[in-house]
Amino acid sequence: MAYKTIVGLEIHVELMTKTKLFCSCKNEFGGEANTHCCPICLGLPGAMPKLNKGALEYAIKAGLAFNCQIAHRLKMDRKHYFYPDLTKGYQISQDDNPLCANGYLIIEGEEGPKKIGIQRIHLEEDTGKSIHTEAGDTLVDYNRAGVPLIEIVTAPDINSGEEARMFLENLKNTLKYIEVSDCKMEEGSLRCDVNINVVDTETGKKTNITEIKNLNSFKAVATAIEYEEKRHISLLEEGKNTDKETRRWNDVENVTIIMREKGGTDNYRYAVDVDILPVAIDREWIDDIKANLPELPQDKKERFMRDYDLPAYDAGVLTQSKELSIFFEETVKLCDDPKQVSNWVMGDVLRGLNDKAIEVGDLKFGPEDLAALLKLIKEDKISNNVGKKVLREMFETGKKPEDIVKEKGLIQISDEDELKKIVAQVLEENEQSVIDYKNGKDRALGFIIGQVMKATRGKANPQIVNKLVLEAIEEK
Ligand code: ZN
Ligand code: MN
């Protein structure tokens, strides 16, 4: 039997404006509880919200980056529901006229590029945060209340956990490029819910949609989708169906757990927010925002392939984060060998970042230092392998590569007379290996060269050592 998995995502993204959506309170993560609040964001009776134009601009920026149409008029609605972190009893959101609609984002699918539709992006305010203490109390912090959010709703075009992960990586990358959000999942700046069901493609039979919440990483999104996919299919195979329900992802046991049944459709009794007058969105303003959008990841990738003659793979890796792409370009400006820079950035630099779990911005060295290191290698002052060691040291201490090389005496030995002596010494101490090599054991040569490198603490120029060892064996 053949099954198709159908996934749609709902993503909430906090916009990094200086102030909140309807008041001048600071929009900042953390801070002492209930210190970034005023009558407006606390929703006190009689307080009048005033729209933050910067938040509207950021939301439009996101809409344009995801190829959406932008509404001619901003209309805000009240979404009624009760929650302790929502003092007004409603959230100011958008119902039938979202700010942005009908966009898309392209991912690299298994069978080439795949378009994932974005149905809508709307503007809304964030709620406060409930804090559950160990003593069993629940406290509420309203610092987050009124922070501007965009809610991005995709079409059900995603068909696997891996596609969802790719979509989210791409979405996050684009949002960071256009500088509207820091997208820090650990701080709740980016939150994602999943809607999933499965269709039996032969009979057309479908399972009911399950909503999954509490996903704290892109990996968790992918794993939760794979888990639900199996659960839905096995129910279909038993001739059963899933219940319409919301489930929570348990990251420790890697399972979803039921949170609540979804009886009927939610009725939020949306109503126009009469406190916020509709805003006409000027077309010239939109054109202006569009003209000033920074280069987007896909465009940058194509430019890297064109300008630096890089393979698509390299260009893709280098543009996966804005900071990394800038780091690469700045280094190339200083040493003018794009492929060499690309190899180092994709290899040892990225590995170092991953090992230390840090971002480019946290590096203790800059593009000028990497360029200086690559110059030392190019000029044969140090070998490639020593270069790797120097880079590791740069990660730790941030010292200049020239200083590390000097301090540790790592300058490459290319002097043939000096190396000849060492080679002669090594051959004398390893007569058996010489005999083995002459008898056709090629591996013995590698051993001998390794011994020479060891004797010079890795500083010998490997090409010259190779040549000298062969010459010396020849003479024996
Ligand atoms: Zn406020
Ligand atoms: Mn929402």
XYZ file of C-alpha atoms and ligand atoms in Angstrom:
478
model
C 0.000 0.000 0.000
C 1.155 3.498 -0.708
C 0.719 6.401 1.650
C 1.303 10.098 1.286
C 2.092 12.275 4.265
C 0.636 15.764 4.247
C 2.139 18.437 6.472
C 1.393 22.112 6.950
C 3.312 24.344 9.347
C 2.315 27.344 11.448
C 5.279 29.393 12.495
C 5.266 32.299 14.936
C 8.199 34.681 14.621
C 8.949 37.574 16.976
C 10.004 40.717 15.150
C 13.066 42.473 16.533
C 11.692 45.988 16.655
C 12.946 48.232 19.457
C 9.492 48.621 20.987
C 6.317 46.559 21.237
C 3.501 46.437 18.672
C 1.102 48.932 20.259
C 3.115 50.773 22.933
C 6.582 52.133 23.534
C 7.652 49.432 26.019
C 10.973 47.754 25.258
C 10.864 44.674 23.051
C 13.651 42.707 24.666
C 14.045 39.084 25.682
C 14.386 38.470 29.415
C 14.600 41.289 31.910
C 13.192 41.199 35.412
C 9.605 39.943 35.314
C 6.951 42.587 34.608
C 9.355 45.483 34.080
C 8.659 46.063 30.350
C 4.971 46.766 30.766
C 2.485 49.620 30.626
C -1.325 49.971 30.698
C -1.505 49.278 26.925
C 0.385 45.963 26.857
C -1.229 44.920 30.129
C -4.566 45.493 28.397
C -5.979 47.723 31.113
C -9.434 49.137 30.399
C -9.346 52.437 28.534
C -5.741 52.144 27.330
C -5.394 53.010 23.646
C -3.061 50.901 21.453
C -1.060 52.740 18.801
C 0.435 50.781 15.879
C 4.224 50.572 15.589
C 5.040 51.414 11.971
C 8.401 49.638 12.225
C 6.656 46.336 13.010
C 4.389 46.788 9.997
C 7.433 47.428 7.832
C 9.208 44.289 9.123
C 6.122 42.177 8.440
C 5.899 43.567 4.892
C 9.608 42.861 4.411
C 9.011 39.223 5.340
C 6.010 39.058 2.999
C 8.068 40.375 0.100
C 10.992 38.041 0.833
C 8.536 35.115 0.646
C 6.979 36.338 -2.603
C 3.615 37.299 -1.090
C 1.040 39.809 -2.219
C 0.722 42.658 0.257
C -2.730 43.851 1.308
C -3.779 47.398 0.441
C -5.179 47.941 3.892
C -4.158 46.746 7.318
C -7.101 45.581 9.381
C -6.624 44.260 12.915
C -9.104 41.937 14.621
C -9.724 40.706 18.122
C -9.338 36.961 18.620
C -11.244 36.096 21.767
C -10.104 33.427 24.146
C -9.263 33.199 27.800
C -5.796 32.580 29.099
C -4.080 33.962 32.223
C -1.295 35.489 30.131
C -3.810 37.404 28.027
C -5.365 40.009 30.284
C -7.708 41.574 27.738
C -9.481 38.283 27.058
C -8.544 38.686 23.401
C -5.417 38.828 21.290
C -5.039 41.555 18.668
C -4.470 39.569 15.490
C -5.772 39.403 11.927
C -8.651 37.277 10.734
C -9.934 37.452 7.165
C -7.557 40.010 5.683
C -3.991 38.930 6.416
C -1.277 41.462 5.640
C 0.540 39.078 3.246
C -0.871 36.192 1.186
C -0.125 33.687 -1.595
C 3.638 33.474 -1.286
C 6.067 30.610 -1.533
C 9.530 29.426 -0.616
C 11.644 27.018 -2.653
C 13.504 24.128 -1.039
C 15.919 21.619 -2.537
C 13.647 18.574 -2.612
C 14.739 15.002 -3.306
C 13.682 15.416 -6.936
C 15.005 18.935 -7.437
C 13.644 22.331 -6.380
C 10.216 22.218 -4.748
C 7.860 25.118 -4.170
C 6.209 25.240 -0.741
C 3.231 27.575 -0.706
C 2.820 30.199 2.002
C -0.898 30.818 2.406
C -0.654 33.821 4.650
C 1.508 35.911 6.940
C -0.349 38.012 9.445
C 0.616 40.460 12.132
C -0.374 39.921 15.771
C 0.727 40.562 19.328
C 2.473 38.010 21.513
C 0.991 36.983 24.863
C 2.621 37.040 28.269
C 4.354 33.971 29.671
C 3.204 31.630 32.416
C 5.968 30.410 34.664
C 5.308 27.206 36.585
C 7.379 27.072 39.762
C 8.646 23.945 41.485
C 6.387 24.747 44.416
C 3.440 24.244 42.094
C 2.506 27.913 41.681
C 1.981 29.595 38.356
C 3.307 33.119 37.947
C 2.756 35.395 34.964
C 5.366 37.607 33.326
C 3.923 40.211 30.954
C 7.244 41.398 29.487
C 6.443 39.444 26.321
C 2.855 40.681 26.076
C 2.453 42.915 23.035
C 5.720 41.945 21.357
C 5.122 41.997 17.567
C 4.728 38.605 15.935
C 4.187 37.386 12.436
C 2.330 34.112 12.014
C 3.354 32.287 8.846
C 0.984 29.580 7.609
C 2.149 27.214 4.872
C 0.052 25.314 2.361
C -0.058 21.529 3.022
C 2.758 21.062 0.499
C 5.282 19.394 2.781
C 5.496 15.602 2.527
C 8.126 14.482 5.016
C 9.953 15.401 8.184
C 13.073 16.120 6.181
C 11.205 18.529 3.889
C 9.799 20.326 6.924
C 13.288 20.651 8.379
C 14.650 22.038 5.102
C 11.754 24.470 4.803
C 12.357 25.769 8.331
C 16.118 26.128 7.809
C 15.430 28.088 4.657
C 12.750 30.231 6.285
C 14.981 31.051 9.246
C 17.915 31.850 7.010
C 15.816 34.256 4.931
C 14.365 35.988 8.008
C 17.878 36.487 9.338
C 19.098 37.827 5.980
C 16.396 40.491 5.950
C 17.086 41.234 9.639
C 13.537 41.148 10.958
C 14.070 38.477 13.634
C 16.920 36.759 15.436
C 14.935 33.498 15.100
C 16.320 32.115 18.372
C 14.197 29.070 19.082
C 15.696 28.729 22.544
C 14.365 32.199 23.398
C 11.024 31.575 21.715
C 11.629 34.057 18.873
C 10.687 31.279 16.457
C 7.998 28.705 17.365
C 6.574 26.069 15.111
C 3.405 23.941 15.196
C 2.768 21.046 12.848
C -0.462 19.846 11.210
C -0.185 16.352 9.816
C -2.306 13.625 8.282
C -1.808 10.682 5.941
C -3.655 9.621 2.780
C -3.879 6.102 1.403
C -3.197 6.954 -2.242
C -4.972 3.809 -3.497
C -8.270 4.121 -1.648
C -8.156 7.890 -1.041
C -8.843 7.263 2.636
C -7.446 9.999 4.898
C -6.679 10.224 8.590
C -7.857 13.192 10.654
C -5.400 16.008 11.126
C -3.242 15.921 14.241
C -1.735 19.123 15.536
C 1.658 18.864 17.247
C 2.866 21.548 19.633
C 5.851 22.126 21.898
C 8.501 21.544 19.245
C 11.736 23.118 20.414
C 14.083 22.430 17.511
C 13.945 21.759 13.782
C 15.210 18.262 14.490
C 12.292 17.733 16.867
C 9.909 18.877 14.104
C 11.340 16.296 11.696
C 11.353 13.474 14.261
C 7.833 14.262 15.474
C 6.539 14.187 11.881
C 8.185 10.814 11.320
C 6.684 9.491 14.551
C 3.168 10.711 13.680
C 3.491 9.428 10.119
C 3.999 5.892 11.464
C 1.177 6.244 13.982
C -1.279 7.428 11.334
C -0.302 4.682 8.887
C -0.601 1.905 11.435
C -4.080 3.113 12.410
C -5.106 3.180 8.736
C -3.785 -0.343 8.328
C -5.961 -1.506 11.218
C -8.924 0.086 9.470
C -9.090 2.809 12.129
C -8.681 6.559 12.078
C -6.864 9.098 14.211
C -8.791 11.323 16.599
C -8.886 15.030 15.878
C -6.514 16.148 18.570
C -3.588 18.276 19.652
C -0.539 16.375 20.795
C 2.614 17.463 22.534
C 6.108 16.336 21.533
C 8.085 14.721 24.329
C 11.726 15.330 23.532
C 13.036 12.875 26.103
C 11.097 9.813 25.038
C 10.690 10.850 21.388
C 6.931 10.319 21.353
C 3.864 12.513 20.987
C 1.377 12.634 23.854
C -2.223 13.753 23.695
C -2.812 17.276 25.055
C -6.478 17.788 24.210
C -9.267 16.604 21.940
C -10.352 19.028 19.240
C -14.129 19.011 19.415
C -15.581 20.894 16.452
C -14.007 24.078 15.169
C -12.670 26.711 17.515
C -14.851 29.778 17.716
C -12.808 32.823 18.552
C -15.614 35.265 17.769
C -13.290 37.422 15.707
C -14.348 41.056 15.598
C -12.725 44.145 14.114
C -10.566 45.895 16.699
C -12.225 49.278 16.882
C -9.292 50.825 18.729
C -6.999 50.438 15.765
C -8.091 52.318 12.692
C -7.447 50.608 9.364
C -4.186 51.730 7.787
C -3.931 52.273 4.031
C -0.700 50.712 2.822
C 0.884 52.959 0.264
C 2.155 51.136 -2.870
C 5.139 53.447 -3.157
C 6.168 52.530 0.347
C 6.031 48.842 -0.581
C 8.092 49.444 -3.720
C 10.581 51.273 -1.582
C 10.825 48.427 0.941
C 11.205 45.966 -1.931
C 13.959 48.003 -3.575
C 15.850 48.106 -0.282
C 15.593 44.400 0.571
C 19.055 42.944 1.080
C 20.306 40.183 -1.218
C 18.391 36.988 -0.405
C 20.094 33.601 0.140
C 19.160 32.124 -3.255
C 20.407 35.218 -5.115
C 23.597 35.232 -3.126
C 24.152 31.549 -3.854
C 23.846 32.184 -7.599
C 26.168 35.178 -7.390
C 28.785 33.126 -5.518
C 28.684 30.485 -8.265
C 29.024 33.174 -10.918
C 31.534 35.567 -9.356
C 33.764 33.090 -7.545
C 33.339 30.160 -9.887
C 32.261 27.916 -7.002
C 30.343 24.625 -7.290
C 26.657 24.805 -6.316
C 27.390 22.759 -3.206
C 30.006 25.218 -1.906
C 27.835 28.234 -2.713
C 24.900 26.613 -0.883
C 26.903 25.879 2.268
C 28.563 29.306 2.334
C 25.253 31.171 2.031
C 23.372 29.090 4.591
C 24.009 31.874 7.070
C 24.427 35.551 6.331
C 27.337 35.917 8.749
C 29.196 32.990 7.200
C 28.717 34.371 3.683
C 30.105 37.744 4.767
C 33.042 36.060 6.500
C 33.806 34.183 3.282
C 33.607 37.256 1.058
C 35.741 39.391 3.359
C 38.428 36.693 3.412
C 38.394 36.336 -0.383
C 38.896 40.094 -0.745
C 42.170 39.725 1.156
C 43.604 36.607 -0.410
C 41.937 36.231 -3.771
C 41.675 32.443 -3.980
C 37.940 31.742 -3.613
C 38.219 27.966 -3.853
C 40.933 27.763 -1.201
C 38.929 30.046 1.107
C 35.774 28.047 0.437
C 37.523 24.771 1.330
C 38.779 26.181 4.611
C 35.541 27.893 5.575
C 33.385 24.847 4.727
C 35.894 22.479 6.325
C 37.872 23.520 9.375
C 36.063 26.767 10.156
C 32.562 25.238 10.078
C 33.775 22.179 11.957
C 35.268 24.403 14.661
C 32.015 26.375 14.916
C 29.990 23.166 15.248
C 32.356 21.581 17.768
C 32.198 24.645 19.955
C 28.504 25.224 19.222
C 29.155 28.902 18.515
C 28.168 31.322 15.738
C 30.399 33.252 13.363
C 29.829 36.353 15.500
C 31.435 34.599 18.487
C 34.713 33.852 16.685
C 37.883 35.160 18.306
C 39.449 35.846 14.915
C 38.313 37.694 11.822
C 38.507 37.283 8.038
C 41.859 39.133 8.020
C 43.325 36.452 10.297
C 42.078 33.563 8.186
C 43.462 35.341 5.107
C 46.851 35.716 6.845
C 46.842 32.004 7.698
C 46.060 31.001 4.125
C 48.847 33.266 2.906
C 51.345 31.439 5.153
C 50.254 28.165 3.565
C 50.328 29.531 0.030
C 53.836 30.871 0.493
C 54.946 27.452 1.769
C 55.883 28.905 5.140
C 53.746 26.282 6.871
C 52.217 23.060 5.621
C 48.495 22.514 5.228
C 48.441 20.260 8.280
C 50.270 22.747 10.456
C 47.785 25.338 9.166
C 44.955 23.264 10.607
C 46.692 23.194 13.988
C 47.236 26.948 13.869
C 43.558 27.488 13.097
C 42.555 25.373 16.110
C 44.768 27.583 18.248
C 43.126 30.679 16.719
C 39.737 29.289 17.754
C 40.995 28.947 21.338
C 43.048 32.082 21.851
C 42.319 34.443 18.957
C 46.080 34.953 18.521
C 47.380 36.073 15.130
C 48.511 33.151 12.930
C 51.973 34.722 12.420
C 52.445 34.918 16.190
C 51.329 31.329 16.756
C 53.719 30.109 14.077
C 56.590 32.120 15.576
C 55.895 31.179 19.197
C 55.615 27.480 18.481
C 58.403 27.408 15.902
C 56.175 25.958 13.225
C 57.852 27.456 10.174
C 58.031 24.781 7.516
C 61.423 23.259 6.793
C 62.007 23.403 3.066
C 65.783 23.497 3.227
C 66.933 20.387 1.344
C 70.309 20.043 3.049
C 68.742 20.135 6.466
C 66.062 17.655 5.459
C 68.559 15.297 3.766
C 70.303 14.773 7.094
C 67.068 13.874 8.805
C 66.066 11.535 5.970
C 69.438 9.747 6.163
C 69.028 9.335 9.913
C 65.504 7.910 9.568
C 66.559 5.457 6.842
C 69.380 4.197 9.019
C 67.049 3.586 11.927
C 64.490 1.822 9.724
C 66.495 -0.498 7.532
C 63.753 -3.131 7.503
C 61.287 -0.660 6.041
C 63.699 0.197 3.246
C 64.043 -3.489 2.425
C 60.275 -3.947 2.590
C 59.749 -1.045 0.209
C 62.290 -2.413 -2.233
C 60.463 -5.751 -2.066
C 57.310 -4.051 -3.262
C 55.615 -3.135 0.003
C 54.443 0.365 -0.899
C 53.085 0.940 2.569
C 56.636 1.019 3.933
C 57.241 4.287 2.083
C 54.374 5.970 3.902
C 55.830 4.770 7.175
C 59.268 6.187 6.390
C 57.837 9.565 5.355
C 55.739 9.573 8.511
C 58.893 9.038 10.581
C 60.589 11.997 8.896
C 57.554 14.195 9.554
C 57.561 13.023 13.160
C 61.251 13.825 13.538
C 60.562 17.380 12.358
C 57.397 17.656 14.472
C 55.322 17.986 11.309
C 57.260 20.964 10.060
C 58.967 19.397 7.039
C 57.640 20.306 3.629
C 55.909 17.034 2.683
C 56.556 17.305 -1.064
C 60.269 17.788 -0.535
C 60.413 14.949 2.017
C 58.704 12.654 -0.445
C 61.222 13.492 -3.150
C 64.251 13.194 -0.851
C 63.179 9.852 0.631
C 62.715 8.333 -2.835
C 66.116 9.654 -3.948
C 67.822 8.324 -0.839
C 66.287 4.854 -1.169
C 67.319 4.809 -4.818
C 70.938 5.413 -3.788
C 70.935 2.626 -1.203
Zn 3.520 48.555 27.052
Mn -1.104 33.174 16.180
